[in-house]
XYZ file of C-alpha atoms in Angstrom:
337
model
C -44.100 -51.585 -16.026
C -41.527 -50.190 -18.432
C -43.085 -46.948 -20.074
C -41.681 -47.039 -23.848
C -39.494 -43.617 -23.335
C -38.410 -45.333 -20.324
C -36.735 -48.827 -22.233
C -36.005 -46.366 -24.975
C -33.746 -44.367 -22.789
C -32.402 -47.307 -21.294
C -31.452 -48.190 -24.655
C -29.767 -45.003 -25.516
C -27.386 -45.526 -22.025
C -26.148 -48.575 -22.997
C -25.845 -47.542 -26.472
C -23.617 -44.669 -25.296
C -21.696 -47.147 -22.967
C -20.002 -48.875 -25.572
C -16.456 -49.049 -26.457
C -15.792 -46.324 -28.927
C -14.916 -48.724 -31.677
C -18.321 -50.637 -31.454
C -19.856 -47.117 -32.199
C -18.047 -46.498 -34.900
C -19.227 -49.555 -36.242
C -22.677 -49.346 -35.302
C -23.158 -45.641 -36.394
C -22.065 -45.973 -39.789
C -19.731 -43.708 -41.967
C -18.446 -40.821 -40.771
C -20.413 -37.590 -40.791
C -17.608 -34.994 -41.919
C -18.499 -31.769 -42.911
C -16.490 -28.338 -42.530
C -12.948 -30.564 -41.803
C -14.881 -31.804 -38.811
C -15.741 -35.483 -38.259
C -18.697 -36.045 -35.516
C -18.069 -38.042 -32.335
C -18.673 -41.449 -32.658
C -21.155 -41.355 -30.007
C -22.748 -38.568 -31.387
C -23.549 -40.151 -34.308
C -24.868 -43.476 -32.158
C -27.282 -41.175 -30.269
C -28.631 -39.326 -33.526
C -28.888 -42.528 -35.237
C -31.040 -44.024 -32.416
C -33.467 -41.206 -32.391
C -34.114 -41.169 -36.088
C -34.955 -45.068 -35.500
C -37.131 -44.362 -33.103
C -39.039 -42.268 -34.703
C -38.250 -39.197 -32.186
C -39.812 -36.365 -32.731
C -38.428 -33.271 -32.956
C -40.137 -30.952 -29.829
C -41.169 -27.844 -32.972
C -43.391 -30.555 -34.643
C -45.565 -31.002 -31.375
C -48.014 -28.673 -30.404
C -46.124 -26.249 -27.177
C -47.307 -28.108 -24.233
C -46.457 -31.516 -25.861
C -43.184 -30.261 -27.086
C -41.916 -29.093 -23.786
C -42.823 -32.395 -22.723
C -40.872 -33.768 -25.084
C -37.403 -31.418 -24.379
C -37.284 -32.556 -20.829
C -37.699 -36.585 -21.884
C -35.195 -35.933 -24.224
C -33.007 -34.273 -21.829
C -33.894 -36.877 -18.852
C -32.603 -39.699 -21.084
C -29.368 -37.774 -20.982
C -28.714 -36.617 -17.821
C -27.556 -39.722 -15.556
C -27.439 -38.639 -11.762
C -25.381 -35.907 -10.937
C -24.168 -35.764 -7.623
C -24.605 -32.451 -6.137
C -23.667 -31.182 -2.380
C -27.053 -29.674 -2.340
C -30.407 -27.891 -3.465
C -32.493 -25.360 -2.808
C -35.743 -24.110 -4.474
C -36.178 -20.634 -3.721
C -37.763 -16.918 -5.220
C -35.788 -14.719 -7.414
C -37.588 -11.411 -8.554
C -40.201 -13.162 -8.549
C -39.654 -16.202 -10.636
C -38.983 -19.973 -9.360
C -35.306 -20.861 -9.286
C -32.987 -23.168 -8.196
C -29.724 -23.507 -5.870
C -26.955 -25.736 -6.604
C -24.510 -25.707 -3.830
C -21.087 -28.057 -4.498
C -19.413 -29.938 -1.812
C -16.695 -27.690 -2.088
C -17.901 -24.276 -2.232
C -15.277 -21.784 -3.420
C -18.012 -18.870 -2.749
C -18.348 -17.496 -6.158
C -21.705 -17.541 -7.964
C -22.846 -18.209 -11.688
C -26.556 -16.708 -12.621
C -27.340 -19.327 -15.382
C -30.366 -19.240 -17.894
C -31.543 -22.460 -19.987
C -31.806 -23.409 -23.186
C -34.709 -24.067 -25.516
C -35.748 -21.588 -28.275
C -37.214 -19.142 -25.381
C -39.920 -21.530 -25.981
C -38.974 -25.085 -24.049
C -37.006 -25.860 -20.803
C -37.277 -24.878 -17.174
C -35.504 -25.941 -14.030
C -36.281 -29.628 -14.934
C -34.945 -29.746 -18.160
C -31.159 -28.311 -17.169
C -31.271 -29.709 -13.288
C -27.979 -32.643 -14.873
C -26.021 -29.677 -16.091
C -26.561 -27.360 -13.388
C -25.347 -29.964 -11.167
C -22.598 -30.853 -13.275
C -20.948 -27.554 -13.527
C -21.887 -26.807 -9.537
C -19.883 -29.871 -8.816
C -16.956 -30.066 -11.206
C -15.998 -25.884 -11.209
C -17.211 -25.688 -7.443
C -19.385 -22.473 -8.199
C -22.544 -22.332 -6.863
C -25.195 -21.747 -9.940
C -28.433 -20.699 -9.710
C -31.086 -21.181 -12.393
C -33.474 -19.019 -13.034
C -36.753 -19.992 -14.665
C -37.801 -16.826 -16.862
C -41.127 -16.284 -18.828
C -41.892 -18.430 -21.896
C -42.584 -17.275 -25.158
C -45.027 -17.868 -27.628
C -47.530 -16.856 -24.395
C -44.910 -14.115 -23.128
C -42.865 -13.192 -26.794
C -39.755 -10.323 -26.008
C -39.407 -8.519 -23.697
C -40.383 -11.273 -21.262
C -37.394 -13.145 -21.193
C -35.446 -10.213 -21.459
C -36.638 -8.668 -18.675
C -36.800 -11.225 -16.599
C -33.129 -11.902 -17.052
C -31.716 -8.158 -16.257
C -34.613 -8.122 -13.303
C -32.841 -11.625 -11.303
C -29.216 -10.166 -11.798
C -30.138 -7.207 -10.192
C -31.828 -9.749 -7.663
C -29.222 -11.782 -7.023
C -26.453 -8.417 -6.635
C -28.905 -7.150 -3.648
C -29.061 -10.493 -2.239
C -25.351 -11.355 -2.649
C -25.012 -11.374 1.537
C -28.203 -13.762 1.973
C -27.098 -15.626 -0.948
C -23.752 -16.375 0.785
C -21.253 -15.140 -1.745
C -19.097 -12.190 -2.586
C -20.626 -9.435 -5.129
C -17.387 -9.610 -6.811
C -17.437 -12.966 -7.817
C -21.246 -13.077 -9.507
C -21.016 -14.335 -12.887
C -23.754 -14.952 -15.574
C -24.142 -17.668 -17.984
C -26.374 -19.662 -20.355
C -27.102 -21.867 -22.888
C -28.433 -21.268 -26.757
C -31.615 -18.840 -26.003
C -29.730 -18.528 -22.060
C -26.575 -17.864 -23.340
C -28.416 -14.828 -25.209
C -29.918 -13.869 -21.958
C -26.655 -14.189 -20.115
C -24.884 -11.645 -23.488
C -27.342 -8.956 -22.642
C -27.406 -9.263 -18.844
C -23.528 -8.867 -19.344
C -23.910 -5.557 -21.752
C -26.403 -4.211 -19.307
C -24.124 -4.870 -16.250
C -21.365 -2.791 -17.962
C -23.869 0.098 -18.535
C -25.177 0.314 -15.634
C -21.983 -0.651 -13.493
C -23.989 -3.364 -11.296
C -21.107 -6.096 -10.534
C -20.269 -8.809 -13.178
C -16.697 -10.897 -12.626
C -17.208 -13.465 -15.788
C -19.792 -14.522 -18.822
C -20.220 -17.969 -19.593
C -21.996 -18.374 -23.094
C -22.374 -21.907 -24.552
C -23.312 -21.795 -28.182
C -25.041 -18.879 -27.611
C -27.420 -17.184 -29.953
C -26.389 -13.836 -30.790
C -27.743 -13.031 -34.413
C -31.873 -13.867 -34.888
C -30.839 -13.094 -38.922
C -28.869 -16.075 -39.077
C -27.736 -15.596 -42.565
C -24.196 -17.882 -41.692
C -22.173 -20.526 -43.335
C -22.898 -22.699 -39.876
C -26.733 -22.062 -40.336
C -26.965 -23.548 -43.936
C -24.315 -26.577 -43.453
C -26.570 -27.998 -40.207
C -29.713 -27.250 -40.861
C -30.837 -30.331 -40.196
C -29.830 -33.800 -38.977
C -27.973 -32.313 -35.902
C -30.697 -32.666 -32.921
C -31.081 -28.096 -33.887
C -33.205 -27.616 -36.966
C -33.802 -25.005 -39.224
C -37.730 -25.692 -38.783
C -37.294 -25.074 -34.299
C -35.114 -21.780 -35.177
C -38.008 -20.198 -37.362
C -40.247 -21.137 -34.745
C -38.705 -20.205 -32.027
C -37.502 -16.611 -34.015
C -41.698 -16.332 -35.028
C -42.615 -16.842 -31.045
C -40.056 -14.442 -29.189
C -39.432 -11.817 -31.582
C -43.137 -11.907 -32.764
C -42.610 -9.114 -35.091
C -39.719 -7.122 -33.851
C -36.537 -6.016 -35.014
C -34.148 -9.234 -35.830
C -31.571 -6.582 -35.462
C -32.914 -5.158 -32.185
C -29.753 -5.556 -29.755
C -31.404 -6.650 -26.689
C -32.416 -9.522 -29.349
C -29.682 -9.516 -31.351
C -26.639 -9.044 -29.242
C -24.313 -9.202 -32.373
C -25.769 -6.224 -33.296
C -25.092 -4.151 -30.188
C -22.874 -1.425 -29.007
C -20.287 -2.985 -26.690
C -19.716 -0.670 -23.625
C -16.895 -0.132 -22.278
C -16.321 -2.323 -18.687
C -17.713 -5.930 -19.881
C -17.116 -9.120 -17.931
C -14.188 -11.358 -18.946
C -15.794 -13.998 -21.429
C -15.870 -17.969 -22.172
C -17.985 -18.381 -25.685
C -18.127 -21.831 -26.195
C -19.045 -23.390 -29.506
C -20.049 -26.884 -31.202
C -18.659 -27.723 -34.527
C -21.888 -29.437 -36.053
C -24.202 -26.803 -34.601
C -26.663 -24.064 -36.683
C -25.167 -21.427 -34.102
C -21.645 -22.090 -34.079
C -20.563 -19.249 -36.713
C -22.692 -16.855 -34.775
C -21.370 -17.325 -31.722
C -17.952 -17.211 -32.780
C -18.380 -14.258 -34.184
C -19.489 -12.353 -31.171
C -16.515 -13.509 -29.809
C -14.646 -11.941 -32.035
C -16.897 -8.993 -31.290
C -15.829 -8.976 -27.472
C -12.412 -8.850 -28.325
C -12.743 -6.096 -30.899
C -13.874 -3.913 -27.873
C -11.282 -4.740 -25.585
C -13.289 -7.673 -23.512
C -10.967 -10.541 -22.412
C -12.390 -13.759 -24.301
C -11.582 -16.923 -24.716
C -13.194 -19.110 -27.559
C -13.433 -22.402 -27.645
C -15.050 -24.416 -30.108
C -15.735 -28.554 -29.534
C -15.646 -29.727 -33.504
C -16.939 -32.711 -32.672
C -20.252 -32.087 -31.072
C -23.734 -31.237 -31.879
C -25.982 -28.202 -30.087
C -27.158 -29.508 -27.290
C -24.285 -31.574 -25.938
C -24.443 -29.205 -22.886
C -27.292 -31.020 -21.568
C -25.117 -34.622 -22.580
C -23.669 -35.081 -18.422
C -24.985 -38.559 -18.022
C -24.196 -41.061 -20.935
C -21.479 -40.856 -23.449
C -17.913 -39.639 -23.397
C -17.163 -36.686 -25.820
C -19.785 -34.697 -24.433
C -19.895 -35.248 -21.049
C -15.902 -34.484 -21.138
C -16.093 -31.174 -23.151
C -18.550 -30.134 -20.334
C -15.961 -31.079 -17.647
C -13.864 -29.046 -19.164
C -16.056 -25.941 -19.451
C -16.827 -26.420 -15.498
C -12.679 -26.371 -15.174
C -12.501 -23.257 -16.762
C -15.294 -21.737 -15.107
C -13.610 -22.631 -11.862
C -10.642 -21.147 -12.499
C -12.285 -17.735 -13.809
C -14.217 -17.663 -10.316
C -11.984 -19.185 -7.821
């Protein structure tokens, strides 16, 4: 029998599938805000989900809502093909493997998404594979400790404790120390910013940085912040929660929370910061960018106008998203190979 997330889902793919003009159509007027018009089947997808009735995962109780972040990112991923994958230990915590069929021998340490609150291995298996696949870097995901149960330094920690992890086990791993890169996504992608700073400090090996709208300032006071507060899959209501469960008190400003904030040593990895035009984040991470470069870090910036946070988990229905990922996985490719 057909579970109503399941038909729902179903929905959504064929939704997605249709000729660009259709969605146009079937979306309604433009959304244009900034000088940036939404994709077409952007707008489809956000208009299905308010129809629906979905949710959003900060107006469940925790359990519920991290039930609800990996159906939403199930309904998105399609089937990746991957050459293959390996659950395994690292510093302790579960991770995950993701081997291409052509293996170029570099590696990419990634962290997920979700608020430090939602996602695990589950939720960000599609992308994983994805970028394994198209950049032919292996990436392994690591599943670090959840806040509100665990608040700062869990995650933190956890993070600087599986790159030094994965630098001692570079030989069993099967790759070369020089080519180790970290990366991440939202809350990951601020996990992969301090893993980089520390790396620098410390002078454990780091070749590249990949962060994908990442989430650099926890004061948030941005022109980005107020324009998509809501209506854009990230809300104002799942920032203040997740900000009241990880930082549980501490300083917004603190730099190993607030990378924005930090000072940049010399030494850092080369840097992709990738951005979304309709996205609560997207000023932030921009301007960390512009941070790197200020202290001498090669960075490239690269902002998609047209998409919403999130879209990094978009790899199995749709177009715009699925090819501004494929083109993040090129250029991670060509940092590593």
């Amino acid at each position: 029998m057909l579970t109503r997330e399941r038909v729902e889902a179903l929905g959504l793919r064929a939704a997605m599938a249709l000729p660009q003009r259709v969605q146009r159509v079937l979306g309604g007027r433009p959304v244009v805000r900034d000088g940036q018009t939404l994709a077409a089947d952007l707008r489809l997808m956000l208009l299905l989900q308010r129809l629906v009735r979905e949710r959003g995962a900060e107006t469940l109780p925790i359990p519920e809502g991290r039930a609800a972040v990996r159906r939403h990112s199930a309904a998105t991923a399609g089937r990746q093909p991957i050459g293959s994958v390996r659950d395994l230990r690292v510093a302790g915590l579960p991770a995950r493997l993701y081997t291409p069929t052509r293996d170029c021998g570099a590696l990419l340490l990634f962290f997920h998404g979700g608020g430090y609150m939602y996602g695990d291995l589950e939720s960000h298996d599609a992308p994983c594979r994805f970028l394994a696949e198209r950049s032919g870097v292996r990436v392994l995901a690591v599943d670090y400790r959840l806040s509100p149960e665990l608040p700062f330094p869990a995650a933190y920690d956890d993070a600087l404790a599986a790159h030094r992890w994965v630098v001692e086990h570079a030989d069993e791993l099967g790759v070369d120390p020089a080519r180790i890169a970290v990366g991440g996504d939202s809350a990951g992608g601020n996990l992969a910013t301090v893993v980089a700073i520390e790396a620098a400090r410390t002078g454990l090996p780091l070749a590249f940085q990949l962060l994908v709208y990442p989430v650099t300032d926890a004061v948030r006071d941005t022109d980005s912040a107020r324009l998509f507060a809501d209506g854009f899959y990230l809300t104002k209501g799942f920032m203040d929660l997740a900000g009241r469960s990880y930082i549980a008190g501490q300083d917004e400003r603190d730099p190993r929370i607030s990378p924005l904030y930090a000072d940049l040593p010399a030494g850092m990895a080369p840097a992709l910061v990738v951005t979304a035009g309709f996205d609560p984040l997207r000023d932030e991470g921009e301007a960390y960018a512009r941070r790197l470069a200020e202290a001498g870090v090669p960075v490239e910036m690269h902002r998609f106008p047209d998409q919403i946070h999130g879209f990094f988990n978009v790899v199995g229905v749709g177009r715009t998203s699925r090819a501004a990922n494929a083109a993040i996985a090129a250029k991670l490719g060509a940092a590593l190979s």
